Amino acid sequence: MNVQEHLQRARQLLAREQPEMAESALSDAIDAAVAAEDLVLLTQARFALGELLFQQERDQEAIPYLAAVVRTERLDGAVDDEVKRAARMLRQLGGVEPR
């Protein structure tokens, strides 16, 4: 499977209320993005997993993924939305903003 297929599978699993399986699919998406050396897809996969962990209130597990997203820089703006949303979640986890 490629990265997009793993991400789609994760969305389907979440829709069927199978977060554990979705988490596994997102981990696979990260691995596939690393193998493909695609920074945009890697950032999207990291964000998706960080967001899932954040929503499950698994804060300590979410932080490394969200922090990696925030550190991503692309001049073309391809991941600006993910970076902004991850930064907001990190502020919420740090108590700077309400959750």
Backbone as a ProteinNet text record, in pm:
[ID]
protein_1_A
[PRIMARY]
MNVQEHLQRARQLLAREQPEMAESALSDAIDAAVAAEDLVLLTQARFALGELLFQQERDQEAIPYLAAVVRTERLDGAVDDEVKRAARMLRQLGGVEPR
[TERTIARY]
83.7	0	87.9	40.3	113	56.9	116.5	80.3	-67.8	-113.8	-254	-350.2	-316.8	-403.1	-407.9	-293.6	-290.8	-374.2	-361.3	-439.4	-588.5	-626.2	-767.5	-819.3	-737.7	-777.6	-798.6	-710.8	-724.7	-855.8	-889.7	-1017.1	-1135.7	-1130.7	-1239.3	-1250.8	-1137.8	-1139.2	-1192.9	-1158.7	-1213.1	-1363.3	-1409	-1553	-1626.3	-1557.2	-1616.5	-1583.7	-1532.2	-1499.4	-1400.1	-1292.5	-1183.8	-1052.5	-1040	-923.1	-790.1	-789.6	-663.9	-611.5	-701.5	-662.4	-623	-692.5	-659.4	-519.9	-489	-356.1	-248.5	-272.9	-179.1	-164.5	-275.4	-271.3	-193.8	-207.6	-134.4	15.4	49.8	191.7	248.2	168.3	210.4	224.9	137.3	145.2	275.5	313	438.7	556.1	556.4	664.8	671.9	556.5	552.9	601.6	567.9	612.4	763.9	817.7	963.1	1030.7	977.5	1034.9	1028.1	919.9	902.3	977.8	1032	1102.6	1015.5	888.7	792	758.4	815.3	798	654.1	583.1	444.4	357.9	368.2	287.2	330.6	459.1	507.6	446.1	442.9	384.6	235.6	165.7	22.6	-3.2	78.1	60.9	93.1	200.8	235.1	124.2	71.3	-35.7	-157.6	-194.7	-312.9	-297.3	-178.6	-157.6	-154.4	-88.1	-85.8	-225.1	-305	-442	-525.9	-510.7	-584.1	-547.6	-419.4	-375	-422.9	-420.9	-470.9	-618.4	-696.6	-840.2	-868.6	-779.8	-795.9	-737.6	-690.5	-628.8	-506	-433.7	-305.8	-196.5	-197.2	-119.8	29.9	88.5	233.1	273	186.4	213.7	194.3	102.6	72.9	182.7	243.9	339	451	519.7	629.3	583.1	466.2	415	377	307.5	266.7	388.3	486.4	607.8	684.3	688.7	756.1	685.9	554.7	478.1	511.8	514.8	542	682	775	912.1	926.9	824.6	832	820.1	912.7	911.6	904.6	807.9	793.6	762.8	843.2	821.7	696.4	653.6	535.5	403.8	409.9	288.6	208.6	267.1	194.2	144.3	208.5	168.1	133.4	109.3	79.5	-39.6	-144.6	-263.4	-230	-157.8	-120.4	-30.9	63.3	154.1	75.4	-15.7	-95.5	-183.7	-247.7	-336	-256.1	-138.3	-53.6	-4.7	32.7	78.9	-31.8	-153.7	-267.2	-287.3	-280	-295.5	-185.5	-63.3	46.5	23.5	-29.3	-62.2	-170.8	-266.7	-372.9	-314.8	-224	-161.9	-76.8	-19.3	63.5	-16.5	-148.3	-234.3	-241.2	-180.6	-181.4	-318	-383.6	-517.6	-609.7	-737.5	-829.7	-843.7	-866.9	-880.3	-1018.5
-118.7	0	124.7	228	354	438.8	554.3	639.5	677.8	722.6	764.2	649.6	530.5	414.9	386.7	400.4	381.1	488.6	613.6	722.3	700.7	657.9	630.7	516.2	413.4	299	346.1	431.7	482.9	559.6	642.1	716.3	619.8	516.6	418.3	346.6	311.1	242.5	333	459.5	553.3	567.9	569.4	579.5	457	344.3	220.9	203.8	311.8	312.4	203.1	195.9	102.2	180.3	261.1	348.2	274.1	156.9	82.2	41.5	-3	-42.3	81.7	192.8	316.6	363.7	350.6	388.8	306.7	179.3	92.9	134.9	168.2	212.3	343.6	431.8	558	536	442.9	407.7	353.2	271.6	219.3	332.2	431.7	547.3	624.2	640	707.8	630	499.7	416.6	426.6	424.1	432.5	568.6	675	809.5	823.4	764.4	765.9	691.1	573.7	494.3	568.1	642.3	717.3	850.2	886.9	1013.9	1132.5	1128.8	1233.3	1311.6	1430.9	1511.7	1556.7	1587.7	1632.3	1519.5	1401.8	1288.6	1245.7	1254.1	1221.1	1316.4	1443.8	1543.1	1517.7	1486.8	1457.9	1334.2	1231.1	1108.1	1131.5	1205.4	1237.1	1318.2	1414.8	1496.1	1409.6	1322.8	1238.4	1151.7	1095	1011.2	1096.9	1210.4	1299.9	1346.3	1380.2	1424	1312.3	1190	1076.2	1057.1	1059	1042	1157.9	1279.4	1397.1	1378.7	1335.7	1316.6	1206.9	1110.5	1002.9	1040.8	1166.1	1217.9	1138.1	1089.1	1020.5	1123.7	1226.6	1346.7	1322	1246.7	1224	1150.3	1066.4	996	1088.1	1182.7	1274.2	1377.9	1421.5	1532.9	1512.6	1397.8	1386.3	1399.9	1347.2	1356.7	1500.1	1565.7	1704.2	1796.2	1771.8	1854.2	1836.1	1714.5	1690.3	1765.5	1771.9	1845.6	1994.3	2048.5	2190.9	2226.8	2136.6	2162.5	2153.2	2109.6	2093.6	2228.5	2254.6	2380.1	2350.6	2411.5	2401.8	2541.4	2589.6	2723.5	2732	2618.7	2620.4	2617.3	2607	2609.2	2480.2	2372.8	2246.9	2187.9	2220.8	2162.6	2269.6	2391.2	2500.3	2469.6	2411.5	2380.8	2282.9	2177.2	2078.3	2140.5	2225.4	2289.9	2378.7	2458.3	2547.4	2469.1	2364	2284.4	2210.2	2158.8	2088.8	2186.1	2306.8	2407.5	2440.9	2450.6	2479.9	2366.6	2242.6	2128.4	2128.6	2159.8	2165.2	2275.7	2389.6	2496.2	2448.5	2374.9	2321.3	2221	2137.6	2040	2109.4	2222	2296.1	2386.2	2389.5	2469.7	2617.3	2652.9	2791.2	2829.7	2735.5	2755.1	2649	2679.7	2577	2463.5	2347.7	2228.2	2215.1
0	0	0	-65.9	-59.5	55	74.8	187.6	183.9	67.8	55.5	87.9	47.8	76.8	227.3	293.4	439.2	508.8	462.6	522.3	500.9	381.9	352.4	439.7	453.8	538.4	682.6	730.3	866.9	882.5	783.7	790	793.1	712.6	710.1	844.4	901.7	1030.9	1141.2	1136.5	1235.3	1218.9	1094.7	1069	1123.7	1128.1	1183.1	1331	1391	1533.5	1571.3	1495.1	1522.9	1534.1	1640.7	1652.6	1664.8	1723.2	1736.2	1599.3	1513.9	1378.1	1297.2	1318.9	1250	1290	1416.9	1464.7	1394	1377.2	1306.2	1159.6	1096.1	956.7	944.6	1042	1038.1	1060.2	1144.4	1161.4	1030.6	963.2	832.3	730.7	737.9	647.4	671.5	796.8	829.2	771.2	791.6	737.3	585.4	520.6	374.1	325.7	397.7	359.7	376.2	481.3	501.5	387.4	354.2	245.4	112	91.3	-33.2	-31.3	84.8	102.3	60.7	105.1	70.9	197	209.3	330.4	351.1	243.4	256.4	311.9	252.9	300.6	440.7	469.8	604.2	706.2	672.9	763.4	782.3	674.9	684.5	770.2	752.7	830.7	977.8	1003.9	1143.7	1209.6	1135.2	1190.6	1221.8	1128.8	1148.2	1273	1292.5	1410.2	1537.1	1531.3	1647.5	1685.4	1584	1609.1	1671.2	1621.4	1677.3	1824.7	1854.3	1993	2080.7	2027.5	2098.7	2132	2034.9	2055.8	2157.5	2165.7	2263.6	2399.8	2411	2533.1	2574.8	2475	2496.7	2468	2551.1	2525.8	2510.4	2600.4	2593.4	2465.5	2415.8	2290.4	2170.4	2180.2	2070.1	2050	2158.3	2152.1	2049.8	2045.5	1947.6	1802.2	1771.7	1634.4	1600.9	1692.5	1669.3	1662.9	1747.8	1746.8	1615.5	1563.9	1435.9	1323	1329.1	1228.2	1235.2	1355.8	1374.5	1323.6	1334.6	1288.9	1136.4	1067.2	922.1	852.8	764.1	689.3	539.9	474.1	328.4	276.7	186.1	131.8	46.7	-9.4	-97	-20.1	112.1	193.6	192.4	141.9	125.9	257.1	367.6	496.4	600.1	554	647.2	737.9	682.3	762.4	874.6	840.9	942.4	1049.3	1006.6	1101.8	1198.1	1146	1230.9	1328.3	1278.3	1364.9	1471.9	1435.2	1532.4	1638.9	1597.7	1694.4	1793.6	1744.3	1833.1	1933.7	1886.6	1977.6	2083.1	2042.6	2139.5	2242.2	2197.9	2294.5	2391.5	2341.8	2428.2	2527	2480.1	2570.1	2676.6	2640.4	2735.7	2827	2808.4	2893.8	2854.9	2740.9	2695.3	2640.4	2575.4	2521.5	2581.8	2592.3	2642.1	2540.1	2591.8	2507.3	2452.4
[MASK]
+++++++++++++++++++++++++++++++++++++++++++++++++++++++++++++++++++++++++++++++++++++++++++++++++++

